[in-house]
PDB file of C-alpha atoms and ligand atoms in Angstrom:
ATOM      1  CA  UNK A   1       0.000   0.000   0.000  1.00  0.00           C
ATOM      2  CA  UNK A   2       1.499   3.274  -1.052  1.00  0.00           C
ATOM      3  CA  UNK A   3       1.513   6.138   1.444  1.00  0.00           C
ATOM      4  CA  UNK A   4      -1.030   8.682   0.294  1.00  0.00           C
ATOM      5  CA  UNK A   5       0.773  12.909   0.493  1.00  0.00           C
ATOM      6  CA  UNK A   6      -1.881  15.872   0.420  1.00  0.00           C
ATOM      7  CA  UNK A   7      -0.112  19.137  -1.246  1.00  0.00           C
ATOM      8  CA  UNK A   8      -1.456  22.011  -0.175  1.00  0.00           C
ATOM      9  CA  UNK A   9      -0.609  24.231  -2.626  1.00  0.00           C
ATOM     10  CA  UNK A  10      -2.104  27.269  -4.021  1.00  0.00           C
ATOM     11  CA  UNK A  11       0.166  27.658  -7.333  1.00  0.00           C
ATOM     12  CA  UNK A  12      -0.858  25.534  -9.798  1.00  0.00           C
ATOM     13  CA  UNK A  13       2.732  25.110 -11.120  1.00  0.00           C
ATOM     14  CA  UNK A  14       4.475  24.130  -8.076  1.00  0.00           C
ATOM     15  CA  UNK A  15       1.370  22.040  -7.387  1.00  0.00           C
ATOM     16  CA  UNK A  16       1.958  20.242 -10.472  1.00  0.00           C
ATOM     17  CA  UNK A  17       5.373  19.983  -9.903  1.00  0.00           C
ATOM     18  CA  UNK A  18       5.075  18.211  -6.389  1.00  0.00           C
ATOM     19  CA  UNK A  19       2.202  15.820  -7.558  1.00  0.00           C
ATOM     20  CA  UNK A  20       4.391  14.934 -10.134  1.00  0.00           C
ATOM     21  CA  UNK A  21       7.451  13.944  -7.936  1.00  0.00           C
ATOM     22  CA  UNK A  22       5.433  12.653  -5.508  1.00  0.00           C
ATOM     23  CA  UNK A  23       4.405   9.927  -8.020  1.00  0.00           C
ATOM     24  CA  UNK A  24       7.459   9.700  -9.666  1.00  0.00           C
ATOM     25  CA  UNK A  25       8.632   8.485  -5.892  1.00  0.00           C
ATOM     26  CA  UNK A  26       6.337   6.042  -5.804  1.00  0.00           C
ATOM     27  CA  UNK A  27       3.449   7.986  -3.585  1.00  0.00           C
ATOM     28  CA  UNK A  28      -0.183   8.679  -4.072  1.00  0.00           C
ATOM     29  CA  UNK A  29      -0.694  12.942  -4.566  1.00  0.00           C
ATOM     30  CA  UNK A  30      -3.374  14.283  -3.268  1.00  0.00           C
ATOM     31  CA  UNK A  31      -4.037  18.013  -3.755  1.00  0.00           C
ATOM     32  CA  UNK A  32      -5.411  20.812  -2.421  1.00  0.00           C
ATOM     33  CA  UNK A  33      -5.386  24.552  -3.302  1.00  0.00           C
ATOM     34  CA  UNK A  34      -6.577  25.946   0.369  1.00  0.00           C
ATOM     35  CA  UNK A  35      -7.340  25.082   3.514  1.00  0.00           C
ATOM     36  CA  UNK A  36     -11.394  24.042   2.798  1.00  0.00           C
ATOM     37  CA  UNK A  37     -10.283  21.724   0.125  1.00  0.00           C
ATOM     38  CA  UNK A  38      -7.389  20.159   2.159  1.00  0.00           C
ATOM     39  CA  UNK A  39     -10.077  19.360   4.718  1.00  0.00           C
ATOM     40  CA  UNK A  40     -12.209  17.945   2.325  1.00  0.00           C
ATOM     41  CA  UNK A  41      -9.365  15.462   0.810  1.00  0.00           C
ATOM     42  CA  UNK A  42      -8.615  14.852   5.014  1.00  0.00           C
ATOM     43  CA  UNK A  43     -11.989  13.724   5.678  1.00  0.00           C
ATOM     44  CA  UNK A  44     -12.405  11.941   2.157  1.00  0.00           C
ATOM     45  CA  UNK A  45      -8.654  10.099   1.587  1.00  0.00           C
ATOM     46  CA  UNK A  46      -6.737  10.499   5.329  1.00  0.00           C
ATOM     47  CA  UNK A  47      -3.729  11.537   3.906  1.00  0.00           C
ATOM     48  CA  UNK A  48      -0.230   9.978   5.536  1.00  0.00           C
ATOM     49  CA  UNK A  49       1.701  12.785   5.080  1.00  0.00           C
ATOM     50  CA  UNK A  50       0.630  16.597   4.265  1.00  0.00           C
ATOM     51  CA  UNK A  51       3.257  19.175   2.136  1.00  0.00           C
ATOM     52  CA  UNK A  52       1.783  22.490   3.382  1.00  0.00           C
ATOM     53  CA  UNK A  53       2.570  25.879   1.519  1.00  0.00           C
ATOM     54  CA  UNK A  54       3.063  28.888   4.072  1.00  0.00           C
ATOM     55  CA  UNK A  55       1.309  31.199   1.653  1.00  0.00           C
ATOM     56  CA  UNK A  56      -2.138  30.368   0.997  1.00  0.00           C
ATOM     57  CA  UNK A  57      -5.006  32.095   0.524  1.00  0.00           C
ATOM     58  CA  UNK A  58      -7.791  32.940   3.158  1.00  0.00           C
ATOM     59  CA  UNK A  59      -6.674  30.832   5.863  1.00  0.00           C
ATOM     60  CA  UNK A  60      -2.510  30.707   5.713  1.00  0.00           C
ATOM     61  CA  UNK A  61      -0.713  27.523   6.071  1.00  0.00           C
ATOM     62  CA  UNK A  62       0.676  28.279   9.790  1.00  0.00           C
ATOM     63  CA  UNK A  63      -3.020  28.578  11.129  1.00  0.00           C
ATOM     64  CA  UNK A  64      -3.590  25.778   8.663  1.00  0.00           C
ATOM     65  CA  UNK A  65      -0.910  23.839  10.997  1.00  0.00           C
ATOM     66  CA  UNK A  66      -2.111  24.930  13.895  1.00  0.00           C
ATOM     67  CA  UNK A  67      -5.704  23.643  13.071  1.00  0.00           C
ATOM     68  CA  UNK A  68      -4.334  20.409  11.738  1.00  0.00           C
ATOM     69  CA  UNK A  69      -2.638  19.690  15.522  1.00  0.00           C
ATOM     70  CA  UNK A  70      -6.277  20.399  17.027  1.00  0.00           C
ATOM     71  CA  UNK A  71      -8.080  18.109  15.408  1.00  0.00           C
ATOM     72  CA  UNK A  72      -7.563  14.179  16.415  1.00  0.00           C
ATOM     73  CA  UNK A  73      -7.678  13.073  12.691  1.00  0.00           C
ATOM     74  CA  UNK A  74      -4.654  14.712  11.860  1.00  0.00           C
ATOM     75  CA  UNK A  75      -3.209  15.616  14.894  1.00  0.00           C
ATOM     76  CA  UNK A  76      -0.091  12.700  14.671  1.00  0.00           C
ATOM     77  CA  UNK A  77      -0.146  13.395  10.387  1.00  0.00           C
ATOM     78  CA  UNK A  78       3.287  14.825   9.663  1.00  0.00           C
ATOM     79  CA  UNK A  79       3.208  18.248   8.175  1.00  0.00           C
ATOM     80  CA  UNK A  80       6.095  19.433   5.861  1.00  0.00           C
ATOM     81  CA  UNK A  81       5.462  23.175   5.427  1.00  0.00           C
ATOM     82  CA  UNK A  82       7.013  24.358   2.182  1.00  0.00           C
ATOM     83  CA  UNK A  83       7.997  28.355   2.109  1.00  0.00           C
ATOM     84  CA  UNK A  84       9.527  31.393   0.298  1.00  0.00           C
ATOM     85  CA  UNK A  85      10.638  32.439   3.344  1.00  0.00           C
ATOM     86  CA  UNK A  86      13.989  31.422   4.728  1.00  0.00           C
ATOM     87  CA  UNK A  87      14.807  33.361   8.080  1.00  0.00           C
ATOM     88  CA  UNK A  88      15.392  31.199  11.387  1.00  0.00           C
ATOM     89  CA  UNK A  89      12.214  32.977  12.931  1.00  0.00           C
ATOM     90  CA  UNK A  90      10.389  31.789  10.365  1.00  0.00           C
ATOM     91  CA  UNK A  91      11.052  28.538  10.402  1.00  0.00           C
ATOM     92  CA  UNK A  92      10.589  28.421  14.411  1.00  0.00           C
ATOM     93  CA  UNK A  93       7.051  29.965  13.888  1.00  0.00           C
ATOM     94  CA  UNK A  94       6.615  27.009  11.422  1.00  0.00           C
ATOM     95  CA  UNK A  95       7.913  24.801  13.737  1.00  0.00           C
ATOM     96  CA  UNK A  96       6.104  26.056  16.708  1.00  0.00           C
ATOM     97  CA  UNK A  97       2.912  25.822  14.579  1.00  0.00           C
ATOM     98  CA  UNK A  98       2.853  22.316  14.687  1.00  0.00           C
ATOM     99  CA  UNK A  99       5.021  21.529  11.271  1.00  0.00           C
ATOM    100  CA  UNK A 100       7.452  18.350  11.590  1.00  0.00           C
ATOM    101  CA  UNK A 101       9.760  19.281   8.625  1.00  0.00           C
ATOM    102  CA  UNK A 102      10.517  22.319   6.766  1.00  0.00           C
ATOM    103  CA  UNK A 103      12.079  23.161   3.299  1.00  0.00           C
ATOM    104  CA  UNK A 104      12.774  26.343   1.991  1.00  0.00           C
ATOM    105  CA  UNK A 105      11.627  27.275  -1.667  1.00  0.00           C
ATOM    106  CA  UNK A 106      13.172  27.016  -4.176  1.00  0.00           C
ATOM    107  CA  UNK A 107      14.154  22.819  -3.406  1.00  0.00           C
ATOM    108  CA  UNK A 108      15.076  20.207  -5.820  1.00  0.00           C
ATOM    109  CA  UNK A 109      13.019  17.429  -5.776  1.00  0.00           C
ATOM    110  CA  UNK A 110      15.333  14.834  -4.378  1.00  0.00           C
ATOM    111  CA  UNK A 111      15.859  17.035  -1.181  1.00  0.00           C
ATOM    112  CA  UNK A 112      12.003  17.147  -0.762  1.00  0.00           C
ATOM    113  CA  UNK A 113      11.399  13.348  -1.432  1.00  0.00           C
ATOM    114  CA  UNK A 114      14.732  12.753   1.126  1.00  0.00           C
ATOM    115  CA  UNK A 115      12.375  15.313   3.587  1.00  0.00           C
ATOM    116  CA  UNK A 116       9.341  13.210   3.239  1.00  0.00           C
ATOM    117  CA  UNK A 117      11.236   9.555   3.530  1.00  0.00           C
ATOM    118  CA  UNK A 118      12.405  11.070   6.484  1.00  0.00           C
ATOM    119  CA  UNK A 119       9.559  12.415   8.348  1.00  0.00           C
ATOM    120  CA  UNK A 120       7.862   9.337   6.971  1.00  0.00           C
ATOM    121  CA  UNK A 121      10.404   6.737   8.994  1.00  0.00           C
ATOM    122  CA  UNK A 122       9.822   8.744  11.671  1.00  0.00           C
ATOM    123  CA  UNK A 123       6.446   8.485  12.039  1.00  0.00           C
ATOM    124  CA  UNK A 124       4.801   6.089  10.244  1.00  0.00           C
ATOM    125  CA  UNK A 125       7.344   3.028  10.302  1.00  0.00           C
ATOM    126  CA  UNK A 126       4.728   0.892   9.777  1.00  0.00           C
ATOM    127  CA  UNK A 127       4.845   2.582   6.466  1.00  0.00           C
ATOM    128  CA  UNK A 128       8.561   2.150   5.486  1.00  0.00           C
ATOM    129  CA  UNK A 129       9.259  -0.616   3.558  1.00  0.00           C
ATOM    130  CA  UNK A 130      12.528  -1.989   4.722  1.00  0.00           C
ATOM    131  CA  UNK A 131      13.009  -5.633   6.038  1.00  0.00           C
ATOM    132  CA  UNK A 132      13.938  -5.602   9.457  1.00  0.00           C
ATOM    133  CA  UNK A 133      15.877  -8.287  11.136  1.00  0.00           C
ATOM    134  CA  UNK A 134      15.970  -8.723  14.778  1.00  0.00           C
ATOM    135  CA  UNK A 135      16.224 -11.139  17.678  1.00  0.00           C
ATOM    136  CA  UNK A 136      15.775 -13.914  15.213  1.00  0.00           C
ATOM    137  CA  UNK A 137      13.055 -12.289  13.496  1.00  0.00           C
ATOM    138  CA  UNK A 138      12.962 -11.059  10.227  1.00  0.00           C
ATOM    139  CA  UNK A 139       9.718  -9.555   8.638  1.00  0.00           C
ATOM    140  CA  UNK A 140       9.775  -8.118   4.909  1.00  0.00           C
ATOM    141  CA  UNK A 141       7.291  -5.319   4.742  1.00  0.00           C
ATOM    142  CA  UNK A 142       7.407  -5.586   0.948  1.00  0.00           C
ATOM    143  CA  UNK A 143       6.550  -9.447   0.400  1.00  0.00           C
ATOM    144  CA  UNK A 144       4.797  -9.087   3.678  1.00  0.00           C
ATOM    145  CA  UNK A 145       6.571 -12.349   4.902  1.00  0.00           C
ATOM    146  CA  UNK A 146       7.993 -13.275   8.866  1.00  0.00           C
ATOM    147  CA  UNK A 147      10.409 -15.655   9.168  1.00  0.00           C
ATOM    148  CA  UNK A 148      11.490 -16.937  12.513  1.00  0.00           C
ATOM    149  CA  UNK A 149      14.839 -18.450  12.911  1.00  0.00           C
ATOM    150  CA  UNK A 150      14.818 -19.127   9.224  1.00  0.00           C
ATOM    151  CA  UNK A 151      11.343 -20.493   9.160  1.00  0.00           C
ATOM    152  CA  UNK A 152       8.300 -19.429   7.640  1.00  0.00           C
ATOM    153  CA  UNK A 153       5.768 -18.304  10.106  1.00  0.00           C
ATOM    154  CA  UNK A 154       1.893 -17.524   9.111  1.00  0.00           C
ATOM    155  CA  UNK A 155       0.557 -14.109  10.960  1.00  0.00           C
ATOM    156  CA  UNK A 156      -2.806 -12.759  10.501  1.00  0.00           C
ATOM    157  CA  UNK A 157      -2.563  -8.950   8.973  1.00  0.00           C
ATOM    158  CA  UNK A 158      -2.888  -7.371  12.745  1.00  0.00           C
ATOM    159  CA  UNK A 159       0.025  -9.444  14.229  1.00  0.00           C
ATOM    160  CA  UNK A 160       2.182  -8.783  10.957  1.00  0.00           C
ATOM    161  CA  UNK A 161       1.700  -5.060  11.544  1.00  0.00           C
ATOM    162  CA  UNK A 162       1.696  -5.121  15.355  1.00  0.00           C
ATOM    163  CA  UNK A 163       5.391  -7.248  15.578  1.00  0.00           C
ATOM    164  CA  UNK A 164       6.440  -4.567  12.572  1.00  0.00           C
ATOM    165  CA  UNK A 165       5.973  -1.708  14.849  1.00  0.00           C
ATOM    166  CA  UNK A 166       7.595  -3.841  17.827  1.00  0.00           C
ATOM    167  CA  UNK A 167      10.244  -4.615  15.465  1.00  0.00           C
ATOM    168  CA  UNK A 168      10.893  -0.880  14.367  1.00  0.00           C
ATOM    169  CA  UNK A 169      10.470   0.395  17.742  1.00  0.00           C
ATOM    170  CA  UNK A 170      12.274  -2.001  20.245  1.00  0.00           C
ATOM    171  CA  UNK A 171      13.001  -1.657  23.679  1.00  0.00           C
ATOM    172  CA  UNK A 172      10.532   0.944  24.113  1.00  0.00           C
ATOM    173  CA  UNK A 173       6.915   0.590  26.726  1.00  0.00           C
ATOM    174  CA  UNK A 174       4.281   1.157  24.398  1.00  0.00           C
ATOM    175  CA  UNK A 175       0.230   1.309  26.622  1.00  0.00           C
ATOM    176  CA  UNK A 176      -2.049  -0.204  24.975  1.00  0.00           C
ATOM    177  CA  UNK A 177      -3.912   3.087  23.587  1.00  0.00           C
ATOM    178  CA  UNK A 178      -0.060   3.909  22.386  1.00  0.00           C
ATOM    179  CA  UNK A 179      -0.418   0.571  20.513  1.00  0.00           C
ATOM    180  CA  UNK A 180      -3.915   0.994  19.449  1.00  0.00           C
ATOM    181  CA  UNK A 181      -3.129   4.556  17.749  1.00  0.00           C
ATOM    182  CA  UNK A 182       0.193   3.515  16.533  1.00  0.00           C
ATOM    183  CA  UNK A 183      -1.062  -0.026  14.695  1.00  0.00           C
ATOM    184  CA  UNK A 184      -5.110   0.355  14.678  1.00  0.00           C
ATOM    185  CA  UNK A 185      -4.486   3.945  13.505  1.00  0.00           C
ATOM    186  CA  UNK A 186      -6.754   6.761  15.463  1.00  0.00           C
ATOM    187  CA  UNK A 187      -9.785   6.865  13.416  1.00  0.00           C
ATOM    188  CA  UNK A 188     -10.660   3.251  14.429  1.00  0.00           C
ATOM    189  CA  UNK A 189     -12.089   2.691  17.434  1.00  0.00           C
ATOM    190  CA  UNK A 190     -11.320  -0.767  19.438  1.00  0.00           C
ATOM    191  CA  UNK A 191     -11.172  -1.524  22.884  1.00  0.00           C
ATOM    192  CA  UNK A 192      -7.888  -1.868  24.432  1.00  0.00           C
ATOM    193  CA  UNK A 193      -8.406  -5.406  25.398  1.00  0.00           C
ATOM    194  CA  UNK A 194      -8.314  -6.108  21.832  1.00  0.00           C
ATOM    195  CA  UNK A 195      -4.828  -5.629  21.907  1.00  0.00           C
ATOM    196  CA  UNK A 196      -3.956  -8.131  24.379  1.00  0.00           C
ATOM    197  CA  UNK A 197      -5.782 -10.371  22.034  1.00  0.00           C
ATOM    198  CA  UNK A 198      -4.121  -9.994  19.298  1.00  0.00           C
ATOM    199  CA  UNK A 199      -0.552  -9.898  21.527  1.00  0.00           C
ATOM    200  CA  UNK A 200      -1.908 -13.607  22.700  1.00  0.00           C
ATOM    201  CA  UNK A 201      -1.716 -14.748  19.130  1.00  0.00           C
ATOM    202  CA  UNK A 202       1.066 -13.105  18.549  1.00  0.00           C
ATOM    203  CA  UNK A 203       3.149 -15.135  20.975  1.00  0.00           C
ATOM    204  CA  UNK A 204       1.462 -18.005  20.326  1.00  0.00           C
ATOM    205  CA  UNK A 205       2.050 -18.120  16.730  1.00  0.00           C
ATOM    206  CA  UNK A 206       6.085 -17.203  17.710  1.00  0.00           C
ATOM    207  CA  UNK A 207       6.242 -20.089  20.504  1.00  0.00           C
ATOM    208  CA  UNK A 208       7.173 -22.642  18.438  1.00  0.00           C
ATOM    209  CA  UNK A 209      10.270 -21.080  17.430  1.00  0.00           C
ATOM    210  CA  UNK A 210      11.277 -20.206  21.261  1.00  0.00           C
ATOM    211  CA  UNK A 211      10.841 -16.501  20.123  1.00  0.00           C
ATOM    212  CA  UNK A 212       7.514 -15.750  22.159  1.00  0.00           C
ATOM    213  CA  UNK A 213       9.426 -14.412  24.906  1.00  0.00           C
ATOM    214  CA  UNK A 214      10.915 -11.548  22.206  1.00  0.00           C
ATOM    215  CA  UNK A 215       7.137  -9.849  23.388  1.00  0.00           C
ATOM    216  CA  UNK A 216       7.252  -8.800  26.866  1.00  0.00           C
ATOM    217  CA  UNK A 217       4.727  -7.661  29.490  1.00  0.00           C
ATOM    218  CA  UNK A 218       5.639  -4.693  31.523  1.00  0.00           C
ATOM    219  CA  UNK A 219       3.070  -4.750  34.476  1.00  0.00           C
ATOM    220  CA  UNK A 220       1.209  -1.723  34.946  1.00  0.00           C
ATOM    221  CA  UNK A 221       2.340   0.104  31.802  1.00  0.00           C
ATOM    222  CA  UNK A 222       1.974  -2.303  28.642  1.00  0.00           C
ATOM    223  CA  UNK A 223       4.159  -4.514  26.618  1.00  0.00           C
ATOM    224  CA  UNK A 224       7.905  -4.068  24.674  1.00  0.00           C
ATOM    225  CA  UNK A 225       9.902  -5.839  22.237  1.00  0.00           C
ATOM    226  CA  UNK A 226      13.088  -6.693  23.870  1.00  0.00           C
ATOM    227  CA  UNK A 227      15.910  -9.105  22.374  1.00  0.00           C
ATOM    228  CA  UNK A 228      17.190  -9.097  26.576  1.00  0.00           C
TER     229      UNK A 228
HETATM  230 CA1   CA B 301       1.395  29.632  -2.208  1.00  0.00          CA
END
């Protein structure tokens, strides 16, 4: 599943121009030219990832921002705000607004699409398509396969992206409403005990390769992926 990127961009060139390298990188564009029809591909498409311009009309892309952060649909979306403007208290205001990235206009498109991989690894692992390898696990986000010790193991779509996050974020406590927003996403709601469901089968299905153990319980707080 490709990650979906709303451009909010009032020029219709530079629009172009980013829909254009956004597919070319192997994303979905989605585009906006102000802030009503950026909520209306939000509520229609839930974007992964939104390129805002500073300089829109009516409603600028800072307040834009701001607005974005309020609102629990897109308050964890990164925001890469794209400007004219180049001065350090600029870029703090950005910042401060709620923005996770920010590039400086004119950019070439392999510094933007290096932006958005970034920003993109950093919050939406789940996302990145990278096989990881640890603790004798190795899971291929691309061929969506989990091999344990060298064997095949079957997991249901849940588990595979529940042990992906584990495996992309080990060593950390994660609660389970952490989990639930991080792997259900935060427009679906599900009771918490689901998650200790789908951590049961999770172990279970890694038991017979002595790996269950890789998912651990911390009492009072949730569960970790350790290799200790
Ligand atoms: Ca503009």
């Amino acid at each position: 599943m490709s990650a979906k990127i709303l451009i909010v961009e009032d020029e219709p060139a530079i629009q172009e121009l980013l829909a254009f390298n956004v597919t070319q990188a192997g994303f979905i564009p989605l585009r906006a030219s102000d802030a009503e029809e950026a909520w209306q591909q939000i509520r229609d498409y839930a974007p992964d990832l939104i390129l805002l311009d500073w300089m829109l009309p009516s409603t600028s892309g800072v307040v834009l921002a701001k607005q974005l952060r309020s609102q629990d649909q897109t308050r964890d979306t990164p925001i890469i705000m794209l400007t004219a403007r180049g001065d350090e208290r600029d870029k703090i205001l950005g910042l401060e607004s709620g923005a996770d990235d920010y590039i400086t206009k004119p950019f070439s498109p392999r510094e933007l699409m290096a932006r958005i991989r970034a920003v993109m690894r950093r919050h939406i692992p789940v996302l990145a398509s990278d096989t990881v390898s640890l603790g004798g696990l190795e899971l291929s986000p691309e061929s969506h396969r989990v091999t344990a010790r060298g064997k095949p193991v079957e997991l249901g779509p849940t588990e595979f992206r529940l042990l992906h996050f584990f495996m992309t974020h080990a060593e950390r406590v994660y609660s389970r409403a952490q989990l639930l927003d991080q792997v259900w996403g935060t427009q679906v709601f599900v009771e918490e005990r689901t998650v200790d469901v789908h951590i049961r089968r999770l172990r279970a299905t890694l038991e017979s390769s002595g790996l269950d153990n890789l998912i651990q319980t911390v009492r009072g707080s949730g569960y970790r992926f350790s290799t200790n």
